[in-house]
Amino acid sequence: MNISDWQAKHQTIKLFNQRVSFIDSVVGDKVVLVIHGFGMSSFDYHKVIDELKLSYRLMIPDLIGFGFSSKPTNFYFSFIEQAQMLLRLLEEHNIKEVAIMAQGFGASILCEILSIINAGFSDLKVSKIWLLNLSLSVELSPNMEAQGQILKYINAGFMKMVSSFEMFKKCIRLNFCDANAISEEALKTSWELLLLNDGLKTLNFINYWGVEILQSSNRWLDAIKNTNAPIEIIWGMDKSSGDIDTPERINHFLTVEKTHLIADCGYFPMFEKPSIFIDILKGV
Amino acid sequence: MTAQEWKSYGKFVRINNNDLFVIDTADETSSKETIVIINGYPSTSYDYHKILPTLSEYYRVIVHDHFGFGFSDLPDTYCFSLMDQANVCIELWRKLNLKSFSILADGYGSKIAKEILYKKNANLISFNIKKLLICNSVKNDFYSDLNTITALIRNKKLAKYKNILMNYKNNLFYELSVENKKYEDKAKIDRIWQKFNELEHQKEALVLCCYNEETYLYWHRWMSALKETNIPVKIFWRKDDFANIKDLLLNLASDHHNNIEIIENKHCFVLDREPINWLLMILRELDQTAYHSYKYEFATA
């Protein structure tokens, strides 16, 4: 799918002085809010949308700084603000109850949403949570070396990745168990989405993410521990996913209803194993 | 006034399963207007004991000790974050059933106040905030014994030290080290945790660095909170307070807005040395009637 076809599926709304681009499949009672990982966009889910929208109403926003949404280059748009933006987006669509799927840093935004709800600033009901690869990896890492390593890996990885399209392709493919699982065209679209509106400059704030995660992890872990929503883990278990220890840690820390570990799958289960991914979400 | 006497004036309000020490000079039935004070770091409500009797003649004054300071509890999972402190303030005001009030924010409290302002702008809270006064009421040398800590914080190498401390911020750290047999004994973990809590200064360093980090993380958020609000904001500054001047310049450098007024504290009044003058300065901006009546009362006395 090329970038203009992809854009045609999006809607735009202005929230907190920022342009938010999102996919809303409109039909269905059960709403699923999908929070993509950092550096990526709603495009991650293009392979599974058509199938999943038969069962759920999908809300897949591009976070501020990514995809088609606006990309502030001169200030840091924090996790807290991303969370507030998502809550407002749901509010604007009159959505009162939602299931949330989050990947990577998206899980931190999910936790912030839960913490906003806990503090009584929102009446949103969260009915279910799916945690994808790299969720809470930093927050739950057992010691500072591990924590630092993950952040370093992410920061350095990103800086390397965005240096050129060839490098981008190489780095993204490294996150796949089977490097051919992502097509050349999909890579090109992802890259264009990253470049759009001076997007690379947003990555100047990459260090701030780490600081904010370390700063807030206490609050976030508290929030997710206190939620009543059933939690499921979906994790690609090939070592290309970067982290295969965290599912166990999440299980140790939270009450998890189901853990789906996908063999021979890297960081992007929705890309690499779309049919398994769909089955898990549909509860088959 | 001794600390115990001060304690007897206040009450404890239960918030997030911990006790928060609150001074509330009137109750809901009072016809007086309300003013809430958000104190700075590392002061407590006690700093205001000299002005409270006078201020409470005109206002219902509410001031609390932040968690971890004064008579308030030190929660188990201690909140290091200004965001958390802001949420505690809001929770307290909800519990006290406040509807409409002015805010007087002092030092670090001003950052908490800006976060509250942001939440107000975003329509997350329903309080009617009448005015926001931002000041720094203490002389810099007042907490000179903290200078070692200040020096430490300016030290670039502190980041590492802080990281070590951060890892001990709650006993979760031990729980998660499942592979490490050393920490299997629960009683032992509790003992280590308790030991850590006894080392007060570690925490102090930690709190301050976290505040500093949040200051730059959320700088834009808080700046835009000031820009976007319609609530009258008054910012006091004095020439011997460098940190404040920097903040002020940043304010001035951004667009000028009518509702923000910047007032010089010309004689550099501070709360502990010239409480009466300091209070007069505040009252003058808060309420002219109260200001004149107090000034008259003070002159005749």
XYZ file of C-alpha atoms in Angstrom:
585
model
C 0.000 0.000 0.000
C 1.436 3.387 -0.912
C 1.252 6.497 1.194
C -1.655 8.248 -0.543
C -3.867 5.134 -0.443
C -3.085 4.919 3.235
C -3.876 8.566 3.861
C -7.281 8.131 2.228
C -8.278 5.859 5.116
C -7.527 8.529 7.708
C -9.578 11.249 9.298
C -8.254 14.385 10.927
C -9.258 16.300 14.022
C -7.679 19.228 15.819
C -6.990 18.637 19.527
C -4.825 20.708 21.883
C -3.652 22.793 18.920
C -2.317 19.716 17.183
C -3.617 17.916 14.111
C -4.420 14.324 14.980
C -4.794 11.832 12.173
C -6.614 8.601 12.943
C -8.438 5.606 11.524
C -11.943 5.027 12.783
C -13.771 2.015 11.414
C -17.029 3.508 12.814
C -19.126 0.310 12.880
C -19.318 -1.880 15.984
C -20.079 -1.647 19.696
C -16.777 -2.909 20.980
C -14.194 -0.189 20.522
C -10.508 -1.033 20.402
C -8.038 1.813 20.786
C -4.686 0.916 19.306
C -1.601 2.794 20.533
C 1.337 2.183 18.254
C 4.950 2.060 19.386
C 7.222 5.055 19.116
C 8.861 5.804 15.798
C 6.121 3.877 14.030
C 2.546 4.796 13.125
C -0.920 3.389 12.553
C 0.543 1.903 9.365
C 1.871 -1.001 11.447
C -1.655 -2.360 11.486
C -2.555 -2.069 7.795
C -2.449 -5.836 7.289
C -4.948 -6.627 10.019
C -7.420 -3.760 9.865
C -9.766 -5.203 7.241
C -10.217 -8.427 9.140
C -10.409 -6.944 12.630
C -12.965 -4.288 11.785
C -15.493 -7.060 11.230
C -15.376 -7.757 14.973
C -14.406 -4.431 16.500
C -14.668 -0.732 15.962
C -11.016 0.183 15.547
C -9.591 3.521 16.608
C -6.009 3.753 15.432
C -4.553 7.229 15.881
C -1.136 8.374 14.761
C 0.458 9.715 17.923
C 1.599 13.331 17.826
C 4.987 13.405 16.146
C 4.318 10.367 13.941
C 2.458 9.315 10.792
C 0.120 11.971 9.413
C -0.366 13.773 12.735
C 1.399 17.052 13.357
C 5.021 16.873 14.320
C 6.147 19.533 16.757
C 9.828 20.109 16.171
C 10.557 22.800 18.726
C 9.171 21.281 21.897
C 8.675 17.934 23.527
C 5.178 16.470 23.373
C 5.176 14.367 26.526
C 3.579 11.018 27.317
C 1.095 12.778 29.562
C -0.022 14.959 26.718
C -0.272 12.026 24.327
C -2.497 10.299 26.893
C -4.681 13.357 27.289
C -4.906 13.720 23.541
C -6.147 10.127 23.185
C -8.683 10.572 25.969
C -9.976 13.704 24.273
C -10.155 11.880 20.947
C -12.390 9.223 22.508
C -14.438 11.874 24.235
C -15.030 13.694 20.945
C -16.406 10.444 19.509
C -18.546 9.877 22.543
C -16.835 6.599 23.394
C -17.356 5.609 27.028
C -15.864 2.143 27.100
C -12.841 0.883 25.287
C -10.388 -1.990 24.974
C -6.810 -0.846 24.534
C -3.980 -2.478 22.632
C -0.529 -1.022 23.122
C 2.935 -1.724 21.847
C 6.299 -0.583 23.182
C 6.221 2.962 24.449
C 2.514 2.960 23.642
C 2.087 0.865 26.777
C 3.513 3.740 28.796
C 0.852 5.995 27.314
C -1.715 3.347 28.202
C -0.485 3.419 31.811
C -0.719 7.192 31.861
C -4.322 6.921 30.614
C -5.050 4.501 33.474
C -3.406 6.866 35.914
C -5.517 9.787 34.664
C -8.622 7.636 35.136
C -7.465 6.597 38.628
C -6.966 10.209 39.636
C -10.565 10.894 38.685
C -10.006 13.101 35.645
C -11.833 10.844 33.223
C -14.857 8.531 33.313
C -13.609 6.265 30.560
C -14.019 2.568 31.251
C -11.218 0.296 30.089
C -12.644 -3.162 29.476
C -9.580 -5.006 28.230
C -5.862 -4.574 27.688
C -3.531 -6.225 25.205
C 0.166 -5.672 25.722
C 2.379 -6.223 22.674
C 6.122 -6.540 22.283
C 8.339 -4.299 24.364
C 5.464 -3.112 26.591
C 6.751 -2.081 30.022
C 10.223 -3.411 29.164
C 11.936 -0.376 30.620
C 9.592 0.067 33.554
C 9.891 -3.533 34.683
C 13.560 -4.073 33.979
C 15.171 -5.511 37.092
C 18.106 -3.181 37.441
C 19.590 0.017 36.190
C 22.026 -1.672 33.834
C 19.219 -3.434 32.038
C 17.148 -0.264 32.039
C 19.996 1.777 30.635
C 20.724 -0.853 28.057
C 17.209 -0.929 26.715
C 17.069 2.854 26.496
C 20.481 2.979 24.881
C 19.431 0.307 22.423
C 16.324 2.250 21.510
C 18.023 5.653 21.308
C 21.073 4.535 19.410
C 18.971 2.246 17.260
C 16.720 5.097 16.228
C 19.543 7.463 15.479
C 21.164 4.861 13.283
C 17.897 3.893 11.691
C 16.916 7.337 10.509
C 20.248 8.166 8.922
C 19.123 6.888 5.517
C 16.444 4.798 3.829
C 18.858 1.931 3.301
C 19.751 1.953 6.975
C 16.091 2.181 7.891
C 15.311 -0.885 5.805
C 18.168 -2.788 7.337
C 17.243 -1.890 10.909
C 13.552 -2.599 10.511
C 14.294 -5.965 8.914
C 16.454 -6.830 11.904
C 13.300 -6.713 13.992
C 11.784 -9.494 11.946
C 12.403 -13.196 12.346
C 11.905 -13.617 8.613
C 13.380 -10.537 6.946
C 11.162 -11.032 3.906
C 7.969 -10.741 5.924
C 7.885 -7.017 5.236
C 7.676 -5.934 1.614
C 9.823 -3.281 0.019
C 6.698 -1.192 -0.562
C 5.644 -1.323 3.104
C 9.127 -0.247 4.126
C 9.000 2.643 1.682
C 5.641 3.804 3.051
C 6.876 3.551 6.654
C 9.923 5.592 5.746
C 7.877 8.256 3.965
C 5.564 8.461 6.958
C 8.564 9.058 9.177
C 9.934 11.790 6.909
C 6.623 13.580 6.454
C 6.439 17.143 7.872
C 10.033 17.280 8.977
C 9.327 14.227 11.122
C 12.924 13.320 11.773
C 13.322 16.441 13.856
C 10.815 15.080 16.345
C 13.391 12.445 17.101
C 15.620 15.133 18.575
C 13.591 14.632 21.715
C 14.356 10.946 21.878
C 16.294 11.320 25.121
C 13.322 12.927 26.801
C 11.272 9.751 26.353
C 13.731 7.834 28.438
C 13.830 10.512 31.106
C 10.065 10.663 31.292
C 9.703 6.889 31.458
C 12.190 6.615 34.312
C 10.553 9.575 35.987
C 7.016 8.229 35.819
C 7.424 4.476 35.956
C 6.365 4.372 39.600
C 3.075 6.056 38.855
C 2.471 3.976 35.751
C 3.151 0.605 37.344
C 0.872 1.614 40.169
C -1.890 2.519 37.726
C -1.729 -0.698 35.724
C -1.562 -2.769 38.885
C -4.782 -1.198 40.089
C -6.824 -1.608 36.938
C -9.665 -4.119 36.829
C -9.393 -4.692 33.104
C -8.279 -8.205 32.128
C -4.796 -8.137 30.622
C -3.478 -10.288 27.807
C 0.056 -10.395 26.491
C 0.886 -10.904 22.821
C 4.590 -11.309 22.289
C 6.716 -12.316 19.343
C 9.294 -14.607 20.923
C 12.041 -14.687 18.343
C 15.200 -13.047 19.622
C 14.930 -10.454 16.830
C 12.137 -8.866 18.896
C 14.815 -7.473 21.208
C 13.337 -8.592 24.489
C 11.877 -11.967 25.391
C 12.160 -11.788 29.175
C 9.536 -9.180 29.878
C 6.419 -11.395 29.425
C 7.569 -13.396 32.436
C 8.155 -10.228 34.436
C 4.739 -8.850 33.535
C 3.230 -12.160 34.619
C 5.072 -11.931 37.884
C 4.006 -8.352 38.520
C 0.430 -8.282 37.213
C -2.446 -10.699 37.094
C -2.433 -11.676 33.454
C -5.386 -13.516 31.997
C -3.617 -15.029 28.993
C -0.132 -14.927 27.571
C 0.171 -15.577 23.849
C 3.786 -16.222 22.961
C 4.282 -16.396 19.209
C 7.242 -18.448 18.044
C 9.289 -17.402 15.006
C 8.004 -13.893 15.219
C 9.889 -10.644 15.862
C 8.878 -7.282 17.184
C 5.877 -6.816 14.860
C 3.423 -9.710 15.310
C 0.735 -7.848 13.325
C 3.158 -7.633 10.413
C 4.837 -10.969 10.605
C 2.061 -13.277 11.771
C -1.127 -11.384 10.872
C -3.405 -14.429 10.867
C -2.282 -15.624 14.312
C -2.552 -12.062 15.557
C -6.120 -11.737 14.265
C -7.121 -15.060 15.810
C -5.769 -14.005 19.195
C -7.666 -10.728 19.103
C -10.867 -12.430 18.049
C -10.399 -14.880 20.898
C -10.329 -17.936 18.595
C 5.072 28.761 68.187
C 6.278 25.208 68.607
C 5.774 22.514 66.042
C 3.349 20.670 68.325
C 1.203 23.774 68.772
C 1.143 24.165 65.035
C 0.098 20.552 64.678
C -2.840 21.122 67.004
C -4.235 23.788 64.666
C -4.418 21.406 61.773
C -6.166 18.215 60.862
C -5.359 15.117 58.867
C -7.104 14.293 55.634
C -6.875 10.798 54.219
C -5.643 10.826 50.626
C -4.494 7.752 48.693
C -4.412 5.821 51.973
C -2.013 8.263 53.599
C -2.548 11.121 56.010
C -2.040 14.617 54.710
C -1.597 17.422 57.243
C -3.886 20.344 56.458
C -4.469 23.708 58.076
C -7.951 24.948 57.284
C -8.884 28.175 59.090
C -12.614 28.023 58.471
C -15.180 25.571 57.163
C -17.627 25.305 54.313
C -20.189 27.510 56.002
C -17.808 30.442 56.193
C -18.718 33.467 54.110
C -15.082 34.372 53.585
C -13.396 33.857 50.272
C -10.949 30.976 50.097
C -7.252 31.080 49.404
C -5.136 27.952 49.074
C -1.390 28.039 49.570
C 0.879 25.606 47.748
C 4.210 25.767 49.529
C 7.568 25.222 47.944
C 10.408 22.819 48.437
C 11.511 22.060 51.100
C 9.289 24.230 53.249
C 6.145 23.234 55.091
C 2.927 24.877 56.135
C 4.733 26.047 59.267
C 6.530 28.721 57.240
C 3.274 30.645 57.131
C 2.605 30.637 60.860
C 3.454 34.310 61.236
C 0.998 35.540 58.636
C -1.745 33.010 59.025
C -3.624 34.698 61.902
C -3.885 37.925 59.908
C -4.613 36.376 56.558
C -7.338 34.241 58.081
C -9.181 37.360 59.220
C -9.969 38.061 55.595
C -9.814 34.630 54.053
C -10.455 31.009 54.658
C -6.864 29.839 54.311
C -5.997 26.285 53.368
C -2.414 25.113 53.400
C -1.083 21.574 53.511
C 2.244 19.826 53.866
C 3.154 17.932 50.725
C 3.551 14.199 51.176
C 6.980 13.523 52.572
C 7.244 16.902 54.300
C 6.139 18.352 57.627
C 3.499 16.330 59.426
C 2.236 14.566 56.329
C 2.952 10.895 55.805
C 5.803 9.579 53.779
C 3.957 7.153 51.518
C 5.404 3.753 50.810
C 5.621 4.347 47.129
C 6.768 7.857 47.654
C 5.611 10.296 45.005
C 8.603 12.103 43.678
C 6.769 13.780 40.918
C 5.284 17.267 40.738
C 2.467 15.688 38.745
C 1.624 13.492 41.721
C 1.835 16.428 44.114
C -0.578 18.337 41.856
C -2.995 15.408 41.909
C -2.774 15.311 45.697
C -3.697 19.019 45.865
C -6.693 18.474 43.597
C -7.819 15.435 45.574
C -7.569 17.434 48.802
C -9.588 20.343 47.447
C -12.219 17.937 46.195
C -12.420 16.329 49.627
C -12.781 19.735 51.276
C -15.506 20.444 48.779
C -13.977 23.679 47.541
C -15.690 25.357 44.624
C -13.995 28.666 44.131
C -10.665 29.985 45.402
C -7.453 31.846 44.672
C -4.073 30.111 44.669
C -0.895 31.404 46.249
C 2.035 29.343 45.017
C 5.484 29.553 46.453
C 8.790 28.395 44.953
C 8.444 24.901 43.565
C 4.778 25.125 44.362
C 4.479 27.412 41.371
C 5.187 24.449 39.118
C 2.463 22.468 40.807
C 0.188 25.477 40.337
C 1.031 25.641 36.641
C 0.187 21.973 36.261
C -3.146 22.650 37.940
C -3.634 25.586 35.601
C -2.961 23.286 32.656
C -5.557 20.833 33.934
C -7.982 23.699 34.329
C -7.355 24.815 30.734
C -7.891 21.274 29.522
C -11.187 21.186 31.383
C -10.160 18.330 33.615
C -11.096 20.084 36.841
C -14.144 22.117 37.629
C -12.861 24.461 40.345
C -13.316 28.139 39.756
C -9.827 29.558 40.161
C -10.109 33.280 40.726
C -6.496 34.352 40.790
C -3.097 32.793 40.741
C -0.244 34.427 42.637
C 3.249 33.121 42.059
C 6.056 34.136 44.369
C 9.185 32.946 46.033
C 8.945 33.748 49.698
C 12.289 32.551 51.006
C 15.783 33.918 50.776
C 18.143 31.659 48.939
C 20.468 31.354 51.893
C 17.608 30.315 54.146
C 18.230 26.683 53.432
C 21.964 27.019 53.330
C 22.404 23.638 54.918
C 20.987 22.250 51.736
C 23.835 23.733 49.782
C 25.711 20.483 49.699
C 22.728 18.964 48.024
C 22.429 21.862 45.615
C 26.062 21.431 44.687
C 25.461 17.772 44.208
C 22.552 18.393 41.951
C 24.525 20.732 39.738
C 27.107 18.010 39.471
C 26.847 16.351 36.066
C 27.861 13.015 37.518
C 24.829 13.000 39.749
C 22.737 11.383 37.043
C 24.430 8.116 37.807
C 24.003 8.495 41.541
C 20.398 9.316 41.004
C 19.833 6.277 38.858
C 21.097 4.096 41.645
C 18.728 5.763 44.075
C 15.840 5.551 41.648
C 16.241 1.810 41.553
C 15.688 1.675 45.258
C 12.635 3.880 45.062
C 10.382 1.042 46.046
C 10.816 -2.537 46.987
C 9.422 -3.562 43.639
C 13.036 -3.632 42.606
C 13.639 -6.609 44.817
C 10.428 -8.343 43.934
C 11.330 -8.206 40.283
C 14.765 -9.634 40.773
C 13.243 -13.086 40.745
C 16.346 -14.713 39.412
C 18.355 -13.362 42.297
C 18.114 -15.813 45.180
C 19.553 -13.247 47.540
C 16.231 -11.443 47.699
C 13.946 -14.396 48.221
C 13.541 -13.696 51.905
C 10.664 -11.237 52.237
C 11.633 -10.114 55.725
C 15.089 -9.313 54.498
C 13.717 -7.184 51.700
C 11.608 -5.255 54.165
C 14.643 -4.679 56.318
C 16.712 -3.348 53.399
C 13.861 -1.138 52.354
C 13.446 0.217 55.863
C 17.160 0.869 56.107
C 17.029 2.843 52.912
C 14.156 4.918 54.181
C 16.174 5.921 57.177
C 18.707 7.643 54.977
C 16.759 10.842 54.624
C 19.232 12.755 52.543
C 19.240 10.228 49.777
C 15.602 10.925 49.293
C 16.069 14.637 49.391
C 18.567 14.547 46.567
C 16.216 12.350 44.666
C 13.221 14.598 45.095
C 15.085 17.647 43.929
C 16.529 16.043 40.839
C 13.164 14.732 39.859
C 11.723 18.212 40.154
C 14.504 19.555 38.010
C 13.902 16.937 35.377
C 10.226 17.590 35.252
C 10.928 21.274 34.901
C 12.492 20.720 31.519
C 10.297 17.819 30.466
C 7.133 19.810 30.950
C 8.482 23.286 30.393
C 6.416 23.801 27.271
C 3.302 22.355 28.869
C 3.498 24.738 31.814
C 4.480 27.727 29.736
C 1.501 27.216 27.454
C -0.701 26.780 30.518
C 0.219 30.333 31.484
C -0.291 31.597 27.953
C -3.663 30.034 27.386
C -5.385 30.781 30.646
C -7.867 33.588 31.222
C -7.346 33.532 34.961
C -5.507 36.622 36.246
C -1.946 35.630 37.105
C 0.419 37.752 39.171
C 4.072 36.914 39.292
C 6.267 38.456 41.990
C 9.980 38.760 41.506
C 12.878 40.293 43.363
C 16.307 41.150 42.187
C 18.174 38.902 44.610
C 16.461 35.767 43.428
C 18.244 34.573 40.311
C 16.271 31.452 39.598
C 13.101 33.454 39.511
C 14.537 36.113 37.262
C 15.378 33.478 34.721
C 11.822 32.227 34.788
C 10.579 35.747 34.501
C 12.698 36.528 31.474
C 11.367 33.443 29.783
C 7.879 34.626 30.529
C 8.589 38.033 29.110
C 10.269 36.578 26.054
C 7.121 34.731 25.148
C 4.051 36.647 24.032
C 2.683 39.229 26.365
C -0.774 38.595 27.671
C -3.069 40.928 29.476
C -4.031 38.635 32.292
C -0.424 38.122 33.385
C 1.019 40.816 35.550
C 4.616 40.903 36.665
C 5.244 42.699 39.924
C 8.564 43.593 41.420
C 9.089 42.921 45.092
C 11.130 46.118 45.332
C 12.326 45.797 48.897
C 13.008 42.095 48.562
C 10.641 41.157 51.363
C 10.809 37.564 52.460
C 8.373 35.668 54.585
C 10.527 34.790 57.560
C 12.060 38.242 58.081
C 9.378 40.751 57.113
C 6.152 38.767 57.333
C 3.896 41.833 57.686
C 5.348 43.617 54.683
C 5.330 40.462 52.669
C 1.700 39.884 53.471
C 0.817 43.480 52.609
C 2.473 43.053 49.249
C 0.407 39.942 48.568
C -2.843 41.400 49.880
C -2.440 44.454 47.718
C -2.667 42.287 44.623
C -5.227 39.939 46.052
C -7.842 42.269 47.401
C -7.605 46.043 47.683
C -10.194 46.308 50.444
C -8.436 43.839 52.655
C -5.149 45.529 51.887
C -6.358 48.978 52.955
C -8.123 47.788 56.052
C -5.099 45.798 57.170
C -2.732 48.624 56.381
C -4.859 50.963 58.455
C -5.116 48.473 61.293
C -1.387 47.936 61.252
C -0.569 51.651 61.171
C -2.848 52.437 64.113
C -1.671 49.526 66.218
